[in-house]
Tab-separated table of N, CA and C in Angstrom:
chain	number	residue	atom	x	y	z
A	1	MET	N	83.182	69.301	-10.024
A	1	MET	CA	82.244	68.267	-10.422
A	1	MET	C	83.052	67.006	-10.763
A	2	THR	N	82.705	65.946	-10.111
A	2	THR	CA	83.445	64.702	-10.328
A	2	THR	C	82.913	63.986	-11.577
A	3	VAL	N	83.645	62.974	-11.972
A	3	VAL	CA	83.250	62.198	-13.148
A	3	VAL	C	81.929	61.493	-12.888
A	4	ALA	N	81.719	60.988	-11.684
A	4	ALA	CA	80.475	60.306	-11.343
A	4	ALA	C	79.282	61.262	-11.442
A	5	ASP	N	79.480	62.525	-10.995
A	5	ASP	CA	78.402	63.514	-11.088
A	5	ASP	C	78.085	63.838	-12.545
A	6	ARG	N	79.124	63.943	-13.356
A	6	ARG	CA	78.920	64.247	-14.774
A	6	ARG	C	78.200	63.095	-15.478
A	7	ILE	N	78.553	61.868	-15.127
A	7	ILE	CA	77.884	60.702	-15.720
A	7	ILE	C	76.423	60.654	-15.281
A	8	ALA	N	76.164	60.944	-14.009
A	8	ALA	CA	74.787	60.957	-13.503
A	8	ALA	C	73.966	62.047	-14.194
A	9	ALA	N	74.560	63.217	-14.399
A	9	ALA	CA	73.852	64.302	-15.087
A	9	ALA	C	73.567	63.925	-16.539
A	10	PHE	N	74.535	63.291	-17.192
A	10	PHE	CA	74.340	62.857	-18.574
A	10	PHE	C	73.234	61.803	-18.663
A	11	ARG	N	73.241	60.843	-17.740
A	11	ARG	CA	72.210	59.801	-17.737
A	11	ARG	C	70.821	60.395	-17.506
A	12	ALA	N	70.736	61.375	-16.597
A	12	ALA	CA	69.441	62.005	-16.331
A	12	ALA	C	68.937	62.741	-17.573
A	13	ALA	N	69.820	63.473	-18.235
A	13	ALA	CA	69.421	64.190	-19.445
A	13	ALA	C	69.037	63.219	-20.549
A	14	PHE	N	69.772	62.123	-20.682
A	14	PHE	CA	69.489	61.132	-21.709
A	14	PHE	C	68.158	60.424	-21.442
A	15	GLU	N	67.881	60.102	-20.187
A	15	GLU	CA	66.607	59.475	-19.834
A	15	GLU	C	65.438	60.414	-20.123
A	16	GLU	N	65.606	61.692	-19.840
A	16	GLU	CA	64.557	62.664	-20.135
A	16	GLU	C	64.324	62.755	-21.640
A	17	TRP	N	65.399	62.737	-22.403
A	17	TRP	CA	65.284	62.785	-23.856
A	17	TRP	C	64.570	61.540	-24.382
A	18	LEU	N	64.913	60.365	-23.860
A	18	LEU	CA	64.254	59.126	-24.286
A	18	LEU	C	62.770	59.129	-23.925
A	19	ARG	N	62.440	59.652	-22.742
A	19	ARG	CA	61.039	59.742	-22.336
A	19	ARG	C	60.259	60.634	-23.302
A	20	GLY	N	60.841	61.750	-23.680
A	20	GLY	CA	60.195	62.647	-24.643
A	20	GLY	C	60.059	62.015	-26.018
A	21	LEU	N	61.076	61.289	-26.432
A	21	LEU	CA	61.026	60.605	-27.721
A	21	LEU	C	59.915	59.555	-27.727
A	22	TYR	N	59.831	58.760	-26.673
A	22	TYR	CA	58.786	57.747	-26.564
A	22	TYR	C	57.405	58.392	-26.570
A	23	HIS	N	57.246	59.474	-25.821
A	23	HIS	CA	55.959	60.171	-25.760
A	23	HIS	C	55.583	60.710	-27.136
A	24	GLY	N	56.534	61.288	-27.842
A	24	GLY	CA	56.249	61.875	-29.143
A	24	GLY	C	55.970	60.848	-30.218
A	25	MET	N	56.633	59.704	-30.140
A	25	MET	CA	56.476	58.710	-31.197
A	25	MET	C	55.358	57.709	-30.935
A	26	ILE	N	55.098	57.382	-29.703
A	26	ILE	CA	54.195	56.279	-29.407
A	26	ILE	C	52.913	56.725	-28.706
A	27	THR	N	53.019	57.504	-27.671
A	27	THR	CA	51.858	57.750	-26.836
A	27	THR	C	51.118	59.040	-27.149
A	28	HIS	N	51.682	59.932	-27.893
A	28	HIS	CA	51.032	61.217	-28.161
A	28	HIS	C	49.814	61.017	-29.059
A	29	PRO	N	48.712	61.702	-28.786
A	29	PRO	CA	47.500	61.529	-29.599
A	29	PRO	C	47.686	61.944	-31.060
A	30	ALA	N	48.594	62.833	-31.331
A	30	ALA	CA	48.819	63.257	-32.713
A	30	ALA	C	49.377	62.122	-33.556
A	31	TYR	N	50.006	61.147	-32.919
A	31	TYR	CA	50.549	60.002	-33.646
A	31	TYR	C	49.449	59.272	-34.404
A	32	GLU	N	48.304	59.081	-33.766
A	32	GLU	CA	47.181	58.410	-34.414
A	32	GLU	C	46.657	59.224	-35.582
A	33	LYS	N	46.588	60.532	-35.420
A	33	LYS	CA	46.110	61.390	-36.504
A	33	LYS	C	47.067	61.348	-37.688
A	34	ILE	N	48.346	61.375	-37.410
A	34	ILE	CA	49.330	61.315	-38.483
A	34	ILE	C	49.244	59.978	-39.202
A	35	GLU	N	49.053	58.914	-38.450
A	35	GLU	CA	48.926	57.582	-39.045
A	35	GLU	C	47.687	57.492	-39.938
A	36	LYS	N	46.565	58.056	-39.495
A	36	LYS	CA	45.343	58.042	-40.296
A	36	LYS	C	45.506	58.878	-41.557
A	37	GLU	N	46.156	60.024	-41.445
A	37	GLU	CA	46.378	60.864	-42.620
A	37	GLU	C	47.273	60.162	-43.641
A	38	ALA	N	48.289	59.455	-43.160
A	38	ALA	CA	49.159	58.713	-44.069
A	38	ALA	C	48.388	57.594	-44.763
A	39	GLU	N	47.519	56.931	-44.037
A	39	GLU	CA	46.713	55.868	-44.630
A	39	GLU	C	45.729	56.443	-45.643
A	40	ASP	N	45.156	57.614	-45.360
A	40	ASP	CA	44.265	58.262	-46.319
A	40	ASP	C	45.010	58.644	-47.594
A	41	ALA	N	46.227	59.148	-47.453
A	41	ALA	CA	47.022	59.493	-48.637
A	41	ALA	C	47.345	58.249	-49.454
A	42	GLU	N	47.634	57.144	-48.771
A	42	GLU	CA	47.900	55.895	-49.477
A	42	GLU	C	46.643	55.406	-50.194
A	43	ASP	N	45.475	55.538	-49.556
A	43	ASP	CA	44.221	55.148	-50.190
A	43	ASP	C	43.953	55.969	-51.448
A	44	GLU	N	44.206	57.260	-51.379
A	44	GLU	CA	43.994	58.124	-52.536
A	44	GLU	C	44.929	57.761	-53.675
A	45	PHE	N	46.170	57.450	-53.348
A	45	PHE	CA	47.130	57.047	-54.378
A	45	PHE	C	46.695	55.746	-55.046
A	46	MET	N	46.287	54.775	-54.240
A	46	MET	CA	45.871	53.492	-54.788
A	46	MET	C	44.607	53.648	-55.637
A	47	LEU	N	43.676	54.496	-55.223
A	47	LEU	CA	42.467	54.720	-56.003
A	47	LEU	C	42.799	55.417	-57.318
A	48	ALA	N	43.762	56.315	-57.311
A	48	ALA	CA	44.175	56.975	-58.555
A	48	ALA	C	44.861	55.991	-59.496
A	49	CYS	N	45.572	55.021	-58.949
A	49	CYS	CA	46.284	54.041	-59.783
A	49	CYS	C	45.381	52.915	-60.268
A	50	PHE	N	44.445	52.468	-59.445
A	50	PHE	CA	43.633	51.293	-59.768
A	50	PHE	C	42.138	51.578	-59.620
A	51	PRO	N	41.587	52.529	-60.355
A	51	PRO	CA	40.143	52.793	-60.226
A	51	PRO	C	39.280	51.687	-60.821
A	52	ASP	N	39.852	50.863	-61.698
A	52	ASP	CA	39.083	49.769	-62.302
A	52	ASP	C	38.622	48.751	-61.267
A	53	ALA	N	39.296	48.681	-60.148
A	53	ALA	CA	38.901	47.743	-59.095
A	53	ALA	C	37.508	48.061	-58.557
A	54	PHE	N	37.058	49.308	-58.746
A	54	PHE	CA	35.747	49.723	-58.258
A	54	PHE	C	34.818	50.147	-59.386
A	55	GLY	N	35.185	49.773	-60.634
A	55	GLY	CA	34.307	50.039	-61.763
A	55	GLY	C	34.404	51.435	-62.326
A	56	ILE	N	35.442	52.162	-61.999
A	56	ILE	CA	35.635	53.505	-62.535
A	56	ILE	C	36.602	53.390	-63.714
A	57	PRO	N	36.147	53.701	-64.939
A	57	PRO	CA	37.049	53.563	-66.079
A	57	PRO	C	38.186	54.588	-66.025
A	58	SER	N	39.367	54.158	-66.422
A	58	SER	CA	40.526	55.040	-66.396
A	58	SER	C	41.394	54.764	-67.622
A	59	PRO	N	41.795	55.807	-68.337
A	59	PRO	CA	42.633	55.590	-69.515
A	59	PRO	C	44.073	55.203	-69.175
A	60	VAL	N	44.504	55.400	-67.949
A	60	VAL	CA	45.886	55.087	-67.587
A	60	VAL	C	46.028	53.735	-66.911
A	61	SER	N	44.966	52.956	-66.874
A	61	SER	CA	45.016	51.660	-66.198
A	61	SER	C	46.051	50.727	-66.799
A	62	TYR	N	46.257	50.843	-68.099
A	62	TYR	CA	47.246	49.985	-68.756
A	62	TYR	C	48.639	50.251	-68.182
A	63	TYR	N	48.941	51.497	-67.912
A	63	TYR	CA	50.267	51.852	-67.405
A	63	TYR	C	50.408	51.584	-65.904
A	64	THR	N	49.346	51.817	-65.165
A	64	THR	CA	49.432	51.593	-63.721
A	64	THR	C	49.388	50.113	-63.377
A	65	ALA	N	48.953	49.269	-64.312
A	65	ALA	CA	48.957	47.825	-64.066
A	65	ALA	C	50.377	47.308	-63.871
A	66	GLU	N	51.358	48.031	-64.380
A	66	GLU	CA	52.760	47.638	-64.193
A	66	GLU	C	53.195	47.769	-62.737
A	67	LEU	N	52.480	48.582	-61.958
A	67	LEU	CA	52.807	48.760	-60.540
A	67	LEU	C	52.270	47.629	-59.665
A	68	LEU	N	51.329	46.882	-60.181
A	68	LEU	CA	50.649	45.874	-59.375
A	68	LEU	C	51.582	44.857	-58.722
A	69	PRO	N	52.614	44.324	-59.394
A	69	PRO	CA	53.496	43.381	-58.692
A	69	PRO	C	54.212	44.002	-57.491
A	70	TYR	N	54.470	45.299	-57.549
A	70	TYR	CA	55.171	45.968	-56.444
A	70	TYR	C	54.224	46.322	-55.297
A	71	LEU	N	52.951	46.478	-55.619
A	71	LEU	CA	51.972	46.909	-54.619
A	71	LEU	C	50.968	45.811	-54.279
A	72	GLU	N	51.336	44.573	-54.529
A	72	GLU	CA	50.390	43.465	-54.361
A	72	GLU	C	49.847	43.356	-52.938
A	73	ASP	N	50.706	43.378	-51.948
A	73	ASP	CA	50.252	43.238	-50.557
A	73	ASP	C	49.398	44.424	-50.133
A	74	GLU	N	49.832	45.623	-50.494
A	74	GLU	CA	49.067	46.809	-50.139
A	74	GLU	C	47.730	46.850	-50.867
A	75	PHE	N	47.712	46.337	-52.119
A	75	PHE	CA	46.489	46.360	-52.916
A	75	PHE	C	45.400	45.521	-52.271
A	76	GLU	N	45.744	44.321	-51.806
A	76	GLU	CA	44.746	43.453	-51.192
A	76	GLU	C	44.182	44.082	-49.916
A	77	ALA	N	45.037	44.637	-49.101
A	77	ALA	CA	44.572	45.270	-47.861
A	77	ALA	C	43.729	46.505	-48.169
A	78	TRP	N	44.135	47.270	-49.164
A	78	TRP	CA	43.404	48.473	-49.544
A	78	TRP	C	42.022	48.122	-50.070
A	79	GLU	N	41.970	47.124	-50.935
A	79	GLU	CA	40.688	46.724	-51.509
A	79	GLU	C	39.742	46.217	-50.415
A	80	ARG	N	40.255	45.427	-49.506
A	80	ARG	CA	39.447	44.920	-48.394
A	80	ARG	C	38.944	46.070	-47.522
A	81	ARG	N	39.794	47.039	-47.271
A	81	ARG	CA	39.427	48.176	-46.414
A	81	ARG	C	38.361	49.045	-47.088
A	82	LEU	N	38.481	49.269	-48.387
A	82	LEU	CA	37.510	50.131	-49.051
A	82	LEU	C	36.179	49.431	-49.304
A	83	TRP	N	36.174	48.118	-49.442
A	83	TRP	CA	34.911	47.429	-49.627
A	83	TRP	C	34.121	47.380	-48.329
A	84	ASP	N	34.782	47.538	-47.208
A	84	ASP	CA	34.093	47.568	-45.916
A	84	ASP	C	33.595	48.991	-45.679
A	85	ARG	N	32.461	49.308	-46.233
A	85	ARG	CA	31.952	50.686	-46.222
A	85	ARG	C	31.693	51.216	-44.811
A	86	GLU	N	31.212	50.377	-43.914
A	86	GLU	CA	30.890	50.858	-42.571
A	86	GLU	C	32.120	51.409	-41.877
A	87	SER	N	33.237	50.720	-41.988
A	87	SER	CA	34.429	51.207	-41.304
A	87	SER	C	34.937	52.494	-41.939
A	88	LEU	N	34.789	52.633	-43.261
A	88	LEU	CA	35.230	53.857	-43.934
A	88	LEU	C	34.394	55.047	-43.493
A	89	ILE	N	33.067	54.849	-43.426
A	89	ILE	CA	32.185	55.934	-43.004
A	89	ILE	C	32.420	56.272	-41.531
A	90	GLU	N	32.589	55.255	-40.696
A	90	GLU	CA	32.889	55.506	-39.281
A	90	GLU	C	34.170	56.312	-39.128
A	91	ARG	N	35.174	55.930	-39.893
A	91	ARG	CA	36.469	56.579	-39.771
A	91	ARG	C	36.409	58.045	-40.190
A	92	LYS	N	35.713	58.317	-41.278
A	92	LYS	CA	35.578	59.705	-41.717
A	92	LYS	C	34.703	60.490	-40.748
A	93	GLY	N	33.715	59.822	-40.145
A	93	GLY	CA	32.880	60.494	-39.159
A	93	GLY	C	33.662	60.852	-37.912
A	94	GLN	N	34.601	59.996	-37.510
A	94	GLN	CA	35.445	60.311	-36.363
A	94	GLN	C	36.307	61.538	-36.632
A	95	GLN	N	36.718	61.677	-37.875
A	95	GLN	CA	37.570	62.811	-38.237
A	95	GLN	C	36.828	64.131	-38.043
A	96	TYR	N	35.496	64.125	-38.302
A	96	TYR	CA	34.700	65.348	-38.194
A	96	TYR	C	33.802	65.345	-36.963
A	97	HIS	N	33.993	64.383	-36.050
A	97	HIS	CA	33.285	64.317	-34.757
A	97	HIS	C	31.781	64.180	-34.932
A	98	PHE	N	31.330	63.304	-35.824
A	98	PHE	CA	29.900	63.034	-35.981
A	98	PHE	C	29.478	61.982	-35.002
């Protein structure tokens, strides 16, 4: 086996690996599900930290208010997303195929 053949074999194996990596990270349908689950977990965390934003009294709000400067950008997007009830209901309905 010559050096050129070995390089060609390595390139072919590397291209196949890159194709699989791209498929797994970008194009696979499970990617969307994983992304939605991560967003749901983030929503639950934000709701546990800042329930006062929706009128739910919480005794730990004084302590979680210290997190607000660190979560400012995420807080605005989260609040906007949760106030849009239609998209939230649609999204949960898609999860259960309604």
